[in-house]
Coordinates of C-alpha atoms and ligand atoms in Angstrom, one line a residue:
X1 CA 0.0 0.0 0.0
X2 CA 1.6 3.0 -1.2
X3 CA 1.2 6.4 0.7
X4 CA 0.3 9.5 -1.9
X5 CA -0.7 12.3 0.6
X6 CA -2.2 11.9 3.8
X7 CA -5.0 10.3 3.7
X8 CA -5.1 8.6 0.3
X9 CA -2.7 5.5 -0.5
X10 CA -2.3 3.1 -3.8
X11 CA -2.9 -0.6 -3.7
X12 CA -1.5 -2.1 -7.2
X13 CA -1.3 -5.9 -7.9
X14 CA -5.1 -7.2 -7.2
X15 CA -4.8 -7.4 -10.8
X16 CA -4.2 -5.2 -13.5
X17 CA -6.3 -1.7 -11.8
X18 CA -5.4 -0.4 -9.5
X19 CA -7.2 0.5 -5.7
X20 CA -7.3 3.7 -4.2
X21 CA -8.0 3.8 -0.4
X22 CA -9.6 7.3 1.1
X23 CA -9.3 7.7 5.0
X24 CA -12.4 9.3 6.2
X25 CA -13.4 10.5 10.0
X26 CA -14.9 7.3 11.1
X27 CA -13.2 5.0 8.6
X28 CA -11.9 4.6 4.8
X29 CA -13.5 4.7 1.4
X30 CA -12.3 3.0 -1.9
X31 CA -12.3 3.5 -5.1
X32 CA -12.5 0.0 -7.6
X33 CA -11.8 -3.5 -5.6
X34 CA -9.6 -5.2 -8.1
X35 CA -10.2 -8.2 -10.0
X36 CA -12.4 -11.1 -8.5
X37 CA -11.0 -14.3 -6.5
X38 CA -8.1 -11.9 -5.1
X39 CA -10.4 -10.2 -2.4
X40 CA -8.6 -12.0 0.3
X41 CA -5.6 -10.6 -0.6
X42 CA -6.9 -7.1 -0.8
X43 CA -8.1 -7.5 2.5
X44 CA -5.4 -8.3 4.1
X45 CA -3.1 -5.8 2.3
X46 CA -5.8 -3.3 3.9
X47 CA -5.8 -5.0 7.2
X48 CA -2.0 -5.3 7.6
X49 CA -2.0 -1.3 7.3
X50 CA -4.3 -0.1 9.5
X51 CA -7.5 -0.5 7.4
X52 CA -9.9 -3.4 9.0
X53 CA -12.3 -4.0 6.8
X54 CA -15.2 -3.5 9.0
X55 CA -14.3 -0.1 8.7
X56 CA -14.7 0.0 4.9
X57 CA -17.3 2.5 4.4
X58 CA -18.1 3.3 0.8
X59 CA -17.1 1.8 -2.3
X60 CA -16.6 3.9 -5.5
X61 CA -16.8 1.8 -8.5
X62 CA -15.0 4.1 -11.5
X63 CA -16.9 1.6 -14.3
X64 CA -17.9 -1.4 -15.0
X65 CA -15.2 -3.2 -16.3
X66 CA -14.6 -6.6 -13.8
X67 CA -10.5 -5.9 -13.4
X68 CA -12.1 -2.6 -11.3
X69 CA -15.6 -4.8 -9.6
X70 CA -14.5 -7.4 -9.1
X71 CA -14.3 -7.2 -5.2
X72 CA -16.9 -5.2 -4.7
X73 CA -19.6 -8.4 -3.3
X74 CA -17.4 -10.1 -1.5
X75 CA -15.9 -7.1 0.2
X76 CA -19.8 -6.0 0.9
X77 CA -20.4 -9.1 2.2
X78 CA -17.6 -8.4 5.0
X79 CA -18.3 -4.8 5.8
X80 CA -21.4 -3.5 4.8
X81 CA -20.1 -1.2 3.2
X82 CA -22.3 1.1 0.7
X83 CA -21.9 0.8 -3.5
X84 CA -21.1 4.1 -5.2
X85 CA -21.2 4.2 -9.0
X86 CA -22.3 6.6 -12.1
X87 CA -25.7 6.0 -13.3
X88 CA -24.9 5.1 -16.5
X89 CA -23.2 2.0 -15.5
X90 CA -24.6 1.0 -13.1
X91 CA -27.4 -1.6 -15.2
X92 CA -23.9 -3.4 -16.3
X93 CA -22.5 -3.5 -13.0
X94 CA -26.0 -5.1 -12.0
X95 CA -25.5 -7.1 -15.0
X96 CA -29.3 -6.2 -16.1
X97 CA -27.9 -5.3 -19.4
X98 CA -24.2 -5.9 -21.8
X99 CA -22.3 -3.0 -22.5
X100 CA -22.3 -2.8 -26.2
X101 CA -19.7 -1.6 -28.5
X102 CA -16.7 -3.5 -29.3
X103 CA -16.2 -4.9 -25.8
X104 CA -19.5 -6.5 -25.8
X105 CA -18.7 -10.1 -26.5
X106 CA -16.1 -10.0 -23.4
X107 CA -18.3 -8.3 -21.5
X108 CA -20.9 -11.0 -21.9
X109 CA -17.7 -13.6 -20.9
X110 CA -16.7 -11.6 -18.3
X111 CA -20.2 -11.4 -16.8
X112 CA -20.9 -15.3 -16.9
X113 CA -17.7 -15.6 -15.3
X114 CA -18.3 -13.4 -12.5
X115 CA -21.7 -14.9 -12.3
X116 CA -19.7 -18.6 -11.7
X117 CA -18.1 -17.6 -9.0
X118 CA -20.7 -15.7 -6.9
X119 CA -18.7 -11.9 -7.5
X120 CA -21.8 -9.8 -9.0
X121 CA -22.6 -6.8 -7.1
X122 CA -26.3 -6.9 -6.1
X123 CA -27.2 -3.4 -5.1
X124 CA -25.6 0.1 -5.7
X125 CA -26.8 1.9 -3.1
X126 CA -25.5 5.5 -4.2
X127 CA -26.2 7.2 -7.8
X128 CA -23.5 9.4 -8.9
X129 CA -24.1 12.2 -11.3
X130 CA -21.2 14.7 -13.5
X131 CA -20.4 17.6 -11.5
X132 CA -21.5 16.2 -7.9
X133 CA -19.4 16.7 -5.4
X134 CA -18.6 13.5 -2.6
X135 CA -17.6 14.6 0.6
X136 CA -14.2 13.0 1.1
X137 CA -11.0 13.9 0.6
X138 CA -11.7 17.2 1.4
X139 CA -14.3 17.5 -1.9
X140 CA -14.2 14.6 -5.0
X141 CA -15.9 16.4 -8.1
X142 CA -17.3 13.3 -10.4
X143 CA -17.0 14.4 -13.9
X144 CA -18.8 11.9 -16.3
X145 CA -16.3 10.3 -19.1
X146 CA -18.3 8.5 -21.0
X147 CA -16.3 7.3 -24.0
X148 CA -14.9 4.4 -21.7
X149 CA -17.8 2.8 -21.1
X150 CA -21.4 5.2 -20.5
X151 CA -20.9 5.3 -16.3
X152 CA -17.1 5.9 -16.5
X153 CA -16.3 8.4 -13.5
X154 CA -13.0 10.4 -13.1
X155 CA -12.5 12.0 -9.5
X156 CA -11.0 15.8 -9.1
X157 CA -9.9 17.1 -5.9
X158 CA -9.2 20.8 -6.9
X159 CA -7.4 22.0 -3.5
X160 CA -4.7 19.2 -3.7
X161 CA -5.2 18.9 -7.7
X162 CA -5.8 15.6 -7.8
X163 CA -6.8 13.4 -10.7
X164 CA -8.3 10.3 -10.8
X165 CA -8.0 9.4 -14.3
X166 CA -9.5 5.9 -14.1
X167 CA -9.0 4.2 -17.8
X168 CA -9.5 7.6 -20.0
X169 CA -5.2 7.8 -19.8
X170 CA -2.9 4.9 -18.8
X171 CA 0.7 5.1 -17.8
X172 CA 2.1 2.1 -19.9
X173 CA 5.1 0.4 -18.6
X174 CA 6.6 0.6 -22.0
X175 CA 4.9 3.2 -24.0
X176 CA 4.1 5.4 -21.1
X177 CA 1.0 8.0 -21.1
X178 CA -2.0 6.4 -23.3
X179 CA -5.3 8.2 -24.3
X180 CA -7.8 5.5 -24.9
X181 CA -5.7 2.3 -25.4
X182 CA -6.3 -0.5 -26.1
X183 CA -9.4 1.1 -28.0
X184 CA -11.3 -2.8 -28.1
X185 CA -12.4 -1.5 -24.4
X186 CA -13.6 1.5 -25.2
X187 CA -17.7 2.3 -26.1
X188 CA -16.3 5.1 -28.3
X189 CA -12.5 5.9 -28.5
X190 CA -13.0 9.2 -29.8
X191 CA -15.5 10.4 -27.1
X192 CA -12.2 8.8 -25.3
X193 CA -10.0 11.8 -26.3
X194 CA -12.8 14.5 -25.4
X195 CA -12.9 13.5 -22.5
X196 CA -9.3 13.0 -21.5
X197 CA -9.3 17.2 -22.9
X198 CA -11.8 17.9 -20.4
X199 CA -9.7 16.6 -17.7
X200 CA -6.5 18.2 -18.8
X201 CA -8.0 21.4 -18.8
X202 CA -8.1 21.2 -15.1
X203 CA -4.6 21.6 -13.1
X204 CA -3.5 18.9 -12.1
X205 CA -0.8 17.8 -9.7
X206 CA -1.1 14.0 -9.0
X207 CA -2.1 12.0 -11.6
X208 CA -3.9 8.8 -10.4
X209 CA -4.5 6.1 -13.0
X210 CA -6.2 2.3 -12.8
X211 CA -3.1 1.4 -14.8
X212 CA 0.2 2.5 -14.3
X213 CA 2.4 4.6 -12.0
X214 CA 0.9 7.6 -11.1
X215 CA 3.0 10.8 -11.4
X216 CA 3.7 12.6 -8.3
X217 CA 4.1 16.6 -8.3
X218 CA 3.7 18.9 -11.6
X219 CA 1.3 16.3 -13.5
X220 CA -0.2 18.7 -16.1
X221 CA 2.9 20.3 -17.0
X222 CA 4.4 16.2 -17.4
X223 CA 1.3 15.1 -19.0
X224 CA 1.0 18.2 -21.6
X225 CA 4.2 17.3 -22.6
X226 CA 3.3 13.6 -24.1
X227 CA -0.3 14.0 -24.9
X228 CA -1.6 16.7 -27.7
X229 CA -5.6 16.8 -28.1
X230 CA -6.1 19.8 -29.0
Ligands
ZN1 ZN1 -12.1 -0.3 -18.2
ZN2 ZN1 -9.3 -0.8 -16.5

């Protein structure tokens, strides 16, 4: 568990997305659970730094996709813990409906598998919407990027200028910062590049993605440098 600021640390290696933990007064929040059938690892990453999981509080799921979900039951199941998610994911996170697009025949896989081994989330109990505000981490603006999949959420905290990117940029381990790569994932890669513009045009100092090192300390001037939208 890596320590970002105060307050907000990295878990990486419950597959391939990352999970962000969020202290709060009378416990923590997360954002994404990692994939399925690794919860007990999670959970004792969490545990063996401070983080019980009976004090989970809130889970923010960024999207659908299961390498972000897939812990979300079981870690319910142990905490009680409340379901947080855009609107317009939510049906696929339910699995009421396939995502369609290019990633809809392994998104029909994905769901059977998660349906095998007892990992679908059975109730969101909190409807995000673009521009709300969530009241940790001193203020988490959701802003709506929906060329990921419809519900994707990315997560601004504009005192600290920080960036949850989610899967609208990745920081590749070989070809370092990617807009809307690999596109098969994507609902509409180039709704994908409008809205990694919208979030570069806010300042930014840590970058947080679902994949990849974030960058620590000067993010917009860094990212600016790689990455030309406009
Ligand atoms: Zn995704
Ligand atoms: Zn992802």
């Amino acid at each position: 568990m890596k320590k970002i600021l105060d307050s907000l640390y990295m878990i990486s290696g419950i597959g391939e997305a990352a999970v962000f933990v969020i202290d709060k007064q009378d416990g923590y929040c997360l954002i994404d659970t990692g994939i399925f059938k690794r919860t007990n690892q999670l959970i004792s990453i969490l545990e063996s730094n401070g983080h019980p999981v009976n004090k989970l509080r809130t889970i923010y799921l960024t999207h659908c996709h299961c390498d972000h979900i897939g812990g979300t039951a079981e870690l319910v199941k142990s905490s009680g813990a409340q379901v947080a998610a855009h609107s317009g994911d939510i049906p696929f996170i339910l699995q009421e409906k396939v995502i369609s697009g290019p990633y809809h025949d392994m998104m029909i896989q994905e769901q059977r598998v998660m349906k095998q081994f007892d990992c679908v989330v059975s109730r969101v109990d909190i409807t995000c919407h673009d521009e709300e505000n969530i009241q940790i981490l001193g203020g988490l603006k959701v802003i709506n990027v929906p060329g990921h999949t419809p519900g994707s959420m990315a997560l601004y905290q504009p005192d600290k200028k920080i960036m949850f990117f989610g899967d609208v940029i990745r920081n590749h381990p070989k070809r370092g910062l990617v807009v809307g790569i690999p596109e098969r994932f994507n609902v509409d890669t180039e709704q994908v590049k409008v809205d990694a513009a919208r979030l570069l045009d806010y300042p930014i100092e840590y970058a947080l993605f679902s994949h990849g090192d974030p960058i620590i300390g000067n993010a917009s001037a860094v990212i600016q440098k790689t990455i030309h939208l406009h």
